[in-house]
Amino acid sequence: MDKISYIKTQIETNTGIIIDDNKADQLLQYYDMIIEKNQVMNLTAITDFEEFVAKHFVDSLSLCRLQDIKKVLDNLQDNEKSGGSGCKLIDIGTGAGFPGVPLKIVYPELDVTLFDSLQKRLTFLDDVISKLGLKKIQTLHGRAEEFGRKLDYREKYDIVVSRAVAELTTLCELALPFCKVGGSFISYKGGKGNEELQNAQYAIKELGGKTGSLIEYSFLALDENNERILVEICKVKSTNPKYPRGGGKPFKTPLHMV
Ligand code: SAM
């Protein structure tokens, strides 16, 4: 099977999303760019094509396992045609672009911000955006605990996502300030997600959130380390302006320890 067909089949089998050849080709070009850049910059430890498709593409798109989010994403085209307000997503600690870039390629109407504290990864992502001709997608450089306080970014996003950045209690303090009331923060976690969620209960409430759906999945039996959990936190109340705290406190004294 050629690479385009492989990407399409894996995505459809594991997420139910059907993509056309053009989107699969964009994903393949993105893979090629990462593999090339990975020789001079640390972007990913996963380079084998099949493993990459599973652990980066399929995993990023697993967001659609959340039915309320899938409904929003599926309706984006109609929303745009009818002059709706659209949907803004920010990916906190995007690294080489996961999960933000695959979501953008598959849902072109989504307005995506790729946020990271490391400028050189964002410079690479600017090249990806330009080469693939993606619109309504921008990179943003800074630290989440600082940008979450800025009025231009605070409570401005319908969907906040983050994968492999910090333990959930810390992450809630970094991510929930970006989320609009009525929006959702979705954290992509490994096998310990349930435990982290228990520890994060105080932080979630304190930051204006409420635990939503929890989806456990394993996407391919490639190795033993494929347990995944998506944790959805719904934003039900505005976050108190004292959060996020400065001076590295979200990391040093996460809210369950305060
Ligand atoms: N999300 C990607 C993925 O799943 O492949 C990258 C994960 S990588 C392990 C963590 C990324 O988070 C790094 O690119 C790092 O620069 C970024 N990061 C860590 N702390 C951050 C912070 N406080 N604000 C913004 N970005 C941060």
mmCIF file of C-alpha atoms and ligand atoms in Angstrom:
data_model
loop_
_atom_site.group_PDB
_atom_site.id
_atom_site.type_symbol
_atom_site.label_atom_id
_atom_site.label_comp_id
_atom_site.label_asym_id
_atom_site.label_seq_id
_atom_site.Cartn_x
_atom_site.Cartn_y
_atom_site.Cartn_z
ATOM 1 C CA MET A 1 0.000 0.000 0.000
ATOM 2 C CA ASP A 2 1.374 3.470 -0.835
ATOM 3 C CA LYS A 3 1.946 6.012 1.945
ATOM 4 C CA ILE A 4 -1.071 8.198 1.082
ATOM 5 C CA SER A 5 -3.424 5.197 1.196
ATOM 6 C CA TYR A 6 -1.806 4.002 4.432
ATOM 7 C CA ILE A 7 -2.396 7.362 6.162
ATOM 8 C CA LYS A 8 -6.035 7.455 4.983
ATOM 9 C CA THR A 9 -6.727 3.882 6.083
ATOM 10 C CA GLN A 10 -5.139 4.251 9.511
ATOM 11 C CA ILE A 11 -6.984 7.485 10.229
ATOM 12 C CA GLU A 12 -10.318 6.097 9.098
ATOM 13 C CA THR A 13 -9.914 2.779 10.932
ATOM 14 C CA ASN A 14 -8.784 4.329 14.202
ATOM 15 C CA THR A 15 -10.780 7.568 14.361
ATOM 16 C CA GLY A 16 -13.624 7.170 11.847
ATOM 17 C CA ILE A 17 -12.503 10.358 10.051
ATOM 18 C CA ILE A 18 -12.480 10.095 6.262
ATOM 19 C CA ILE A 19 -9.889 12.324 4.591
ATOM 20 C CA ASP A 20 -9.262 12.969 0.905
ATOM 21 C CA ASP A 21 -5.965 12.442 -0.974
ATOM 22 C CA ASN A 22 -5.085 16.139 -0.713
ATOM 23 C CA LYS A 23 -5.176 16.131 3.104
ATOM 24 C CA ALA A 24 -3.292 12.811 3.270
ATOM 25 C CA ASP A 25 -0.670 14.316 0.956
ATOM 26 C CA GLN A 26 -0.321 17.352 3.254
ATOM 27 C CA LEU A 27 0.177 15.009 6.233
ATOM 28 C CA LEU A 28 2.814 13.101 4.255
ATOM 29 C CA GLN A 29 4.653 16.321 3.310
ATOM 30 C CA TYR A 30 4.579 17.325 6.993
ATOM 31 C CA TYR A 31 6.045 13.923 7.963
ATOM 32 C CA ASP A 32 8.819 14.356 5.348
ATOM 33 C CA MET A 33 9.644 17.856 6.632
ATOM 34 C CA ILE A 34 9.884 16.623 10.245
ATOM 35 C CA ILE A 35 12.120 13.697 9.301
ATOM 36 C CA GLU A 36 14.435 15.986 7.349
ATOM 37 C CA LYS A 37 14.608 18.668 10.059
ATOM 38 C CA ASN A 38 14.980 16.037 12.774
ATOM 39 C CA GLN A 39 18.549 15.479 11.584
ATOM 40 C CA VAL A 40 19.562 18.916 12.838
ATOM 41 C CA MET A 41 16.903 19.685 15.474
ATOM 42 C CA ASN A 42 15.281 17.532 18.137
ATOM 43 C CA LEU A 43 11.661 17.286 16.968
ATOM 44 C CA THR A 44 10.613 13.681 17.622
ATOM 45 C CA ALA A 45 12.007 10.352 18.776
ATOM 46 C CA ILE A 46 9.562 8.566 16.472
ATOM 47 C CA THR A 47 10.776 8.348 12.892
ATOM 48 C CA ASP A 48 9.443 4.989 11.641
ATOM 49 C CA PHE A 49 6.609 5.885 9.233
ATOM 50 C CA GLU A 50 3.967 3.489 10.596
ATOM 51 C CA GLU A 51 4.727 4.318 14.203
ATOM 52 C CA PHE A 52 4.662 8.035 13.339
ATOM 53 C CA VAL A 53 1.235 7.730 11.695
ATOM 54 C CA ALA A 54 -0.131 6.002 14.807
ATOM 55 C CA LYS A 55 1.529 7.991 17.569
ATOM 56 C CA HIS A 56 1.434 11.433 15.998
ATOM 57 C CA PHE A 57 -1.326 11.597 13.360
ATOM 58 C CA VAL A 58 -3.908 9.167 14.724
ATOM 59 C CA ASP A 59 -3.239 10.200 18.303
ATOM 60 C CA SER A 60 -3.623 13.934 17.496
ATOM 61 C CA LEU A 61 -6.926 13.261 15.697
ATOM 62 C CA SER A 62 -8.246 11.174 18.577
ATOM 63 C CA LEU A 63 -9.697 14.434 19.866
ATOM 64 C CA CYS A 64 -12.679 13.454 17.715
ATOM 65 C CA ARG A 65 -13.466 10.628 20.110
ATOM 66 C CA LEU A 66 -15.077 13.348 22.217
ATOM 67 C CA GLN A 67 -18.544 13.590 20.718
ATOM 68 C CA ASP A 68 -19.198 17.243 21.660
ATOM 69 C CA ILE A 69 -15.882 18.322 20.097
ATOM 70 C CA LYS A 70 -16.456 16.176 16.986
ATOM 71 C CA LYS A 71 -19.816 17.873 16.477
ATOM 72 C CA VAL A 72 -18.182 21.321 16.616
ATOM 73 C CA LEU A 73 -15.416 20.269 14.167
ATOM 74 C CA ASP A 74 -17.827 18.541 11.744
ATOM 75 C CA ASN A 75 -19.995 21.681 11.630
ATOM 76 C CA LEU A 76 -17.143 24.096 10.932
ATOM 77 C CA GLN A 77 -17.679 24.208 7.170
ATOM 78 C CA ASP A 78 -21.393 25.047 7.538
ATOM 79 C CA ASN A 79 -20.577 27.507 10.303
ATOM 80 C CA GLU A 80 -18.143 29.326 8.002
ATOM 81 C CA LYS A 81 -20.593 29.397 5.078
ATOM 82 C CA SER A 82 -23.310 30.886 7.255
ATOM 83 C CA GLY A 83 -20.925 33.586 8.515
ATOM 84 C CA GLY A 84 -20.650 32.037 12.010
ATOM 85 C CA SER A 85 -17.998 33.108 14.477
ATOM 86 C CA GLY A 86 -15.764 30.070 13.765
ATOM 87 C CA CYS A 87 -13.750 28.116 16.276
ATOM 88 C CA LYS A 88 -10.408 29.093 17.801
ATOM 89 C CA LEU A 89 -8.078 26.374 19.056
ATOM 90 C CA ILE A 90 -4.747 26.866 20.849
ATOM 91 C CA ASP A 91 -2.187 24.068 21.233
ATOM 92 C CA ILE A 92 -0.104 24.735 24.366
ATOM 93 C CA GLY A 93 3.453 23.376 24.079
ATOM 94 C CA THR A 94 2.942 22.274 20.478
ATOM 95 C CA GLY A 95 6.604 21.185 19.948
ATOM 96 C CA ALA A 96 6.799 19.789 16.399
ATOM 97 C CA GLY A 97 3.087 20.634 15.959
ATOM 98 C CA PHE A 98 1.137 17.939 17.819
ATOM 99 C CA PRO A 99 -1.788 17.814 18.041
ATOM 100 C CA GLY A 100 -2.365 21.247 16.400
ATOM 101 C CA VAL A 101 -1.040 20.676 12.846
ATOM 102 C CA PRO A 102 -2.864 17.382 12.046
ATOM 103 C CA LEU A 103 -6.081 18.925 13.420
ATOM 104 C CA LYS A 104 -5.581 21.969 11.189
ATOM 105 C CA ILE A 105 -4.902 19.867 8.072
ATOM 106 C CA VAL A 106 -7.964 17.700 8.615
ATOM 107 C CA TYR A 107 -10.234 20.614 9.668
ATOM 108 C CA PRO A 108 -9.061 23.556 7.493
ATOM 109 C CA GLU A 109 -11.751 25.930 8.811
ATOM 110 C CA LEU A 110 -10.363 25.687 12.346
ATOM 111 C CA ASP A 111 -8.435 28.777 13.487
ATOM 112 C CA VAL A 112 -5.300 27.310 15.094
ATOM 113 C CA THR A 113 -2.610 28.890 17.274
ATOM 114 C CA LEU A 114 0.547 26.832 17.782
ATOM 115 C CA PHE A 115 2.041 28.026 21.062
ATOM 116 C CA ASP A 116 5.469 27.126 22.441
ATOM 117 C CA SER A 117 8.281 28.572 24.524
ATOM 118 C CA LEU A 118 10.940 27.380 22.062
ATOM 119 C CA GLN A 119 11.303 29.740 19.072
ATOM 120 C CA LYS A 120 13.281 27.379 16.844
ATOM 121 C CA ARG A 121 10.477 24.798 16.798
ATOM 122 C CA LEU A 122 8.045 27.588 15.863
ATOM 123 C CA THR A 123 10.350 28.736 13.053
ATOM 124 C CA PHE A 124 10.181 25.186 11.702
ATOM 125 C CA LEU A 125 6.376 25.269 12.021
ATOM 126 C CA ASP A 126 6.256 28.584 10.109
ATOM 127 C CA ASP A 127 8.036 26.751 7.248
ATOM 128 C CA VAL A 128 5.461 23.940 7.426
ATOM 129 C CA ILE A 129 2.578 26.447 7.325
ATOM 130 C CA SER A 130 4.112 28.216 4.357
ATOM 131 C CA LYS A 131 5.010 25.056 2.392
ATOM 132 C CA LEU A 132 1.565 23.502 2.880
ATOM 133 C CA GLY A 133 -0.179 26.815 2.153
ATOM 134 C CA LEU A 134 -2.214 26.645 5.369
ATOM 135 C CA LYS A 135 -4.397 29.648 6.233
ATOM 136 C CA LYS A 136 -5.891 30.736 9.569
ATOM 137 C CA ILE A 137 -3.017 29.209 11.534
ATOM 138 C CA GLN A 138 -0.312 31.095 13.425
ATOM 139 C CA THR A 139 2.609 30.383 15.698
ATOM 140 C CA LEU A 140 2.957 32.174 19.030
ATOM 141 C CA HIS A 141 6.107 32.309 21.101
ATOM 142 C CA GLY A 142 6.048 32.596 24.890
ATOM 143 C CA ARG A 143 5.451 30.842 28.175
ATOM 144 C CA ALA A 144 1.898 29.769 28.935
ATOM 145 C CA GLU A 145 2.048 31.120 32.499
ATOM 146 C CA GLU A 146 2.805 34.590 31.093
ATOM 147 C CA PHE A 147 0.529 34.651 28.018
ATOM 148 C CA GLY A 148 -2.424 33.304 30.005
ATOM 149 C CA ARG A 149 -2.414 36.647 31.855
ATOM 150 C CA LYS A 150 -2.448 38.810 28.708
ATOM 151 C CA LEU A 151 -5.853 40.170 27.741
ATOM 152 C CA ASP A 152 -5.346 39.382 24.039
ATOM 153 C CA TYR A 153 -5.131 35.665 24.798
ATOM 154 C CA ARG A 154 -6.982 35.189 28.077
ATOM 155 C CA GLU A 155 -10.341 33.410 27.706
ATOM 156 C CA LYS A 156 -10.181 33.817 23.921
ATOM 157 C CA TYR A 157 -10.176 30.166 22.749
ATOM 158 C CA ASP A 158 -13.067 27.738 22.236
ATOM 159 C CA ILE A 159 -10.792 24.692 22.434
ATOM 160 C CA VAL A 160 -7.472 24.447 24.295
ATOM 161 C CA VAL A 161 -5.399 21.299 23.719
ATOM 162 C CA SER A 162 -2.100 20.098 25.103
ATOM 163 C CA ARG A 163 -0.078 16.891 24.825
ATOM 164 C CA ALA A 164 3.000 15.864 26.810
ATOM 165 C CA VAL A 165 3.759 19.213 28.461
ATOM 166 C CA ALA A 166 3.187 18.908 32.228
ATOM 167 C CA GLU A 167 1.360 17.001 34.943
ATOM 168 C CA LEU A 168 -2.391 17.703 34.789
ATOM 169 C CA THR A 169 -2.655 19.954 37.887
ATOM 170 C CA THR A 170 0.090 22.242 36.547
ATOM 171 C CA LEU A 171 -1.344 22.056 33.061
ATOM 172 C CA CYS A 172 -4.800 23.144 34.233
ATOM 173 C CA GLU A 173 -3.282 26.325 35.664
ATOM 174 C CA LEU A 174 -1.414 26.957 32.385
ATOM 175 C CA ALA A 175 -4.266 26.063 30.025
ATOM 176 C CA LEU A 176 -7.623 26.967 31.604
ATOM 177 C CA PRO A 177 -6.953 30.749 31.598
ATOM 178 C CA PHE A 178 -6.839 30.621 27.742
ATOM 179 C CA CYS A 179 -10.240 28.926 27.525
ATOM 180 C CA LYS A 180 -13.502 30.836 27.023
ATOM 181 C CA VAL A 181 -16.332 30.143 29.441
ATOM 182 C CA GLY A 182 -18.385 27.491 27.614
ATOM 183 C CA GLY A 183 -15.249 26.114 25.894
ATOM 184 C CA SER A 184 -13.153 23.032 26.695
ATOM 185 C CA PHE A 185 -9.592 22.178 27.602
ATOM 186 C CA ILE A 186 -8.545 18.722 26.434
ATOM 187 C CA SER A 187 -5.396 17.129 27.765
ATOM 188 C CA TYR A 188 -3.868 14.168 25.918
ATOM 189 C CA LYS A 189 -2.480 11.838 28.571
ATOM 190 C CA GLY A 190 -0.789 8.442 28.843
ATOM 191 C CA GLY A 191 -1.766 5.605 31.148
ATOM 192 C CA LYS A 192 -1.479 7.707 34.342
ATOM 193 C CA GLY A 193 -4.169 10.164 33.206
ATOM 194 C CA ASN A 194 -6.777 8.849 35.647
ATOM 195 C CA GLU A 195 -4.476 9.259 38.628
ATOM 196 C CA GLU A 196 -3.501 12.777 37.495
ATOM 197 C CA LEU A 197 -7.172 13.652 37.164
ATOM 198 C CA GLN A 198 -7.845 12.636 40.779
ATOM 199 C CA ASN A 199 -4.969 14.860 41.945
ATOM 200 C CA ALA A 200 -6.222 17.761 39.811
ATOM 201 C CA GLN A 201 -9.752 17.970 41.270
ATOM 202 C CA TYR A 202 -9.051 20.987 43.492
ATOM 203 C CA ALA A 203 -7.211 22.850 40.706
ATOM 204 C CA ILE A 204 -9.969 22.221 38.163
ATOM 205 C CA LYS A 205 -12.640 23.751 40.433
ATOM 206 C CA GLU A 206 -10.426 26.585 41.617
ATOM 207 C CA LEU A 207 -9.618 27.575 38.001
ATOM 208 C CA GLY A 208 -13.257 27.628 36.858
ATOM 209 C CA GLY A 209 -13.386 24.150 35.316
ATOM 210 C CA LYS A 210 -15.505 21.037 35.643
ATOM 211 C CA THR A 211 -14.471 17.529 34.622
ATOM 212 C CA GLY A 212 -16.186 16.551 31.373
ATOM 213 C CA SER A 213 -15.755 13.354 29.380
ATOM 214 C CA LEU A 214 -12.927 10.923 29.840
ATOM 215 C CA ILE A 215 -11.966 8.711 26.912
ATOM 216 C CA GLU A 216 -9.563 5.800 27.267
ATOM 217 C CA TYR A 217 -8.165 4.270 24.111
ATOM 218 C CA SER A 218 -5.214 2.436 22.630
ATOM 219 C CA PHE A 219 -4.734 3.175 18.961
ATOM 220 C CA LEU A 220 -2.526 0.400 17.656
ATOM 221 C CA ALA A 221 -0.846 -2.571 19.235
ATOM 222 C CA LEU A 222 2.603 -1.358 18.137
ATOM 223 C CA ASP A 223 4.137 -1.810 21.566
ATOM 224 C CA GLU A 224 3.033 -2.055 25.173
ATOM 225 C CA ASN A 225 3.141 1.686 25.755
ATOM 226 C CA ASN A 226 0.005 2.628 23.884
ATOM 227 C CA GLU A 227 -2.524 3.359 26.620
ATOM 228 C CA ARG A 228 -3.999 6.803 26.095
ATOM 229 C CA ILE A 229 -6.553 8.908 27.875
ATOM 230 C CA LEU A 230 -8.214 12.138 26.790
ATOM 231 C CA VAL A 231 -9.289 14.285 29.715
ATOM 232 C CA GLU A 232 -11.853 16.960 28.957
ATOM 233 C CA ILE A 233 -12.235 19.889 31.346
ATOM 234 C CA CYS A 234 -15.196 22.153 30.607
ATOM 235 C CA LYS A 235 -14.781 25.822 31.442
ATOM 236 C CA VAL A 236 -17.832 26.765 33.484
ATOM 237 C CA LYS A 237 -16.660 29.941 35.244
ATOM 238 C CA SER A 238 -14.199 32.716 34.500
ATOM 239 C CA THR A 239 -10.730 32.036 35.970
ATOM 240 C CA ASN A 240 -9.785 34.182 38.970
ATOM 241 C CA PRO A 241 -7.283 36.863 37.784
ATOM 242 C CA LYS A 242 -4.737 35.621 40.350
ATOM 243 C CA TYR A 243 -4.115 32.612 38.046
ATOM 244 C CA PRO A 244 -1.815 31.570 36.501
ATOM 245 C CA ARG A 245 0.620 32.370 39.318
ATOM 246 C CA GLY A 246 4.056 33.742 38.401
ATOM 247 C CA GLY A 247 7.557 32.730 39.514
ATOM 248 C CA GLY A 248 7.283 29.129 38.328
ATOM 249 C CA LYS A 249 4.665 28.372 41.021
ATOM 250 C CA PRO A 250 2.379 26.252 38.762
ATOM 251 C CA PHE A 251 5.347 23.863 38.457
ATOM 252 C CA LYS A 252 6.938 24.219 41.918
ATOM 253 C CA THR A 253 3.763 24.230 44.006
ATOM 254 C CA PRO A 254 0.936 22.793 41.881
ATOM 255 C CA LEU A 255 -2.498 23.754 43.162
ATOM 256 C CA HIS A 256 -3.163 20.464 45.019
ATOM 257 C CA MET A 257 -0.148 21.255 47.223
ATOM 258 C CA VAL A 258 -1.198 24.818 48.102
HETATM 259 N N1 SAM B 1 2.897 18.657 22.213
HETATM 260 C C1 SAM B 1 4.035 18.082 21.494
HETATM 261 C C2 SAM B 1 3.895 16.600 21.345
HETATM 262 O O1 SAM B 1 3.041 16.006 21.994
HETATM 263 O O2 SAM B 1 4.662 15.994 20.556
HETATM 264 C C3 SAM B 1 5.370 18.492 22.153
HETATM 265 C C4 SAM B 1 5.598 17.958 23.513
HETATM 266 S S1 SAM B 1 7.198 18.441 24.136
HETATM 267 C C5 SAM B 1 7.546 17.096 25.193
HETATM 268 C C6 SAM B 1 6.766 19.784 25.260
HETATM 269 C C7 SAM B 1 6.739 21.142 24.587
HETATM 270 O O3 SAM B 1 6.158 22.074 25.500
HETATM 271 C C8 SAM B 1 8.117 21.663 24.237
HETATM 272 O O4 SAM B 1 8.163 22.048 22.882
HETATM 273 C C9 SAM B 1 8.325 22.849 25.178
HETATM 274 O O5 SAM B 1 9.105 23.883 24.590
HETATM 275 C C10 SAM B 1 6.894 23.279 25.454
HETATM 276 N N2 SAM B 1 6.678 23.948 26.762
HETATM 277 C C11 SAM B 1 7.063 23.487 27.978
HETATM 278 N N3 SAM B 1 6.687 24.345 28.957
HETATM 279 C C12 SAM B 1 6.039 25.370 28.344
HETATM 280 C C13 SAM B 1 5.430 26.561 28.813
HETATM 281 N N4 SAM B 1 5.433 26.866 30.118
HETATM 282 N N5 SAM B 1 4.851 27.403 27.927
HETATM 283 C C14 SAM B 1 4.883 27.105 26.594
HETATM 284 N N6 SAM B 1 5.441 25.977 26.088
HETATM 285 C C15 SAM B 1 6.021 25.109 26.941
#
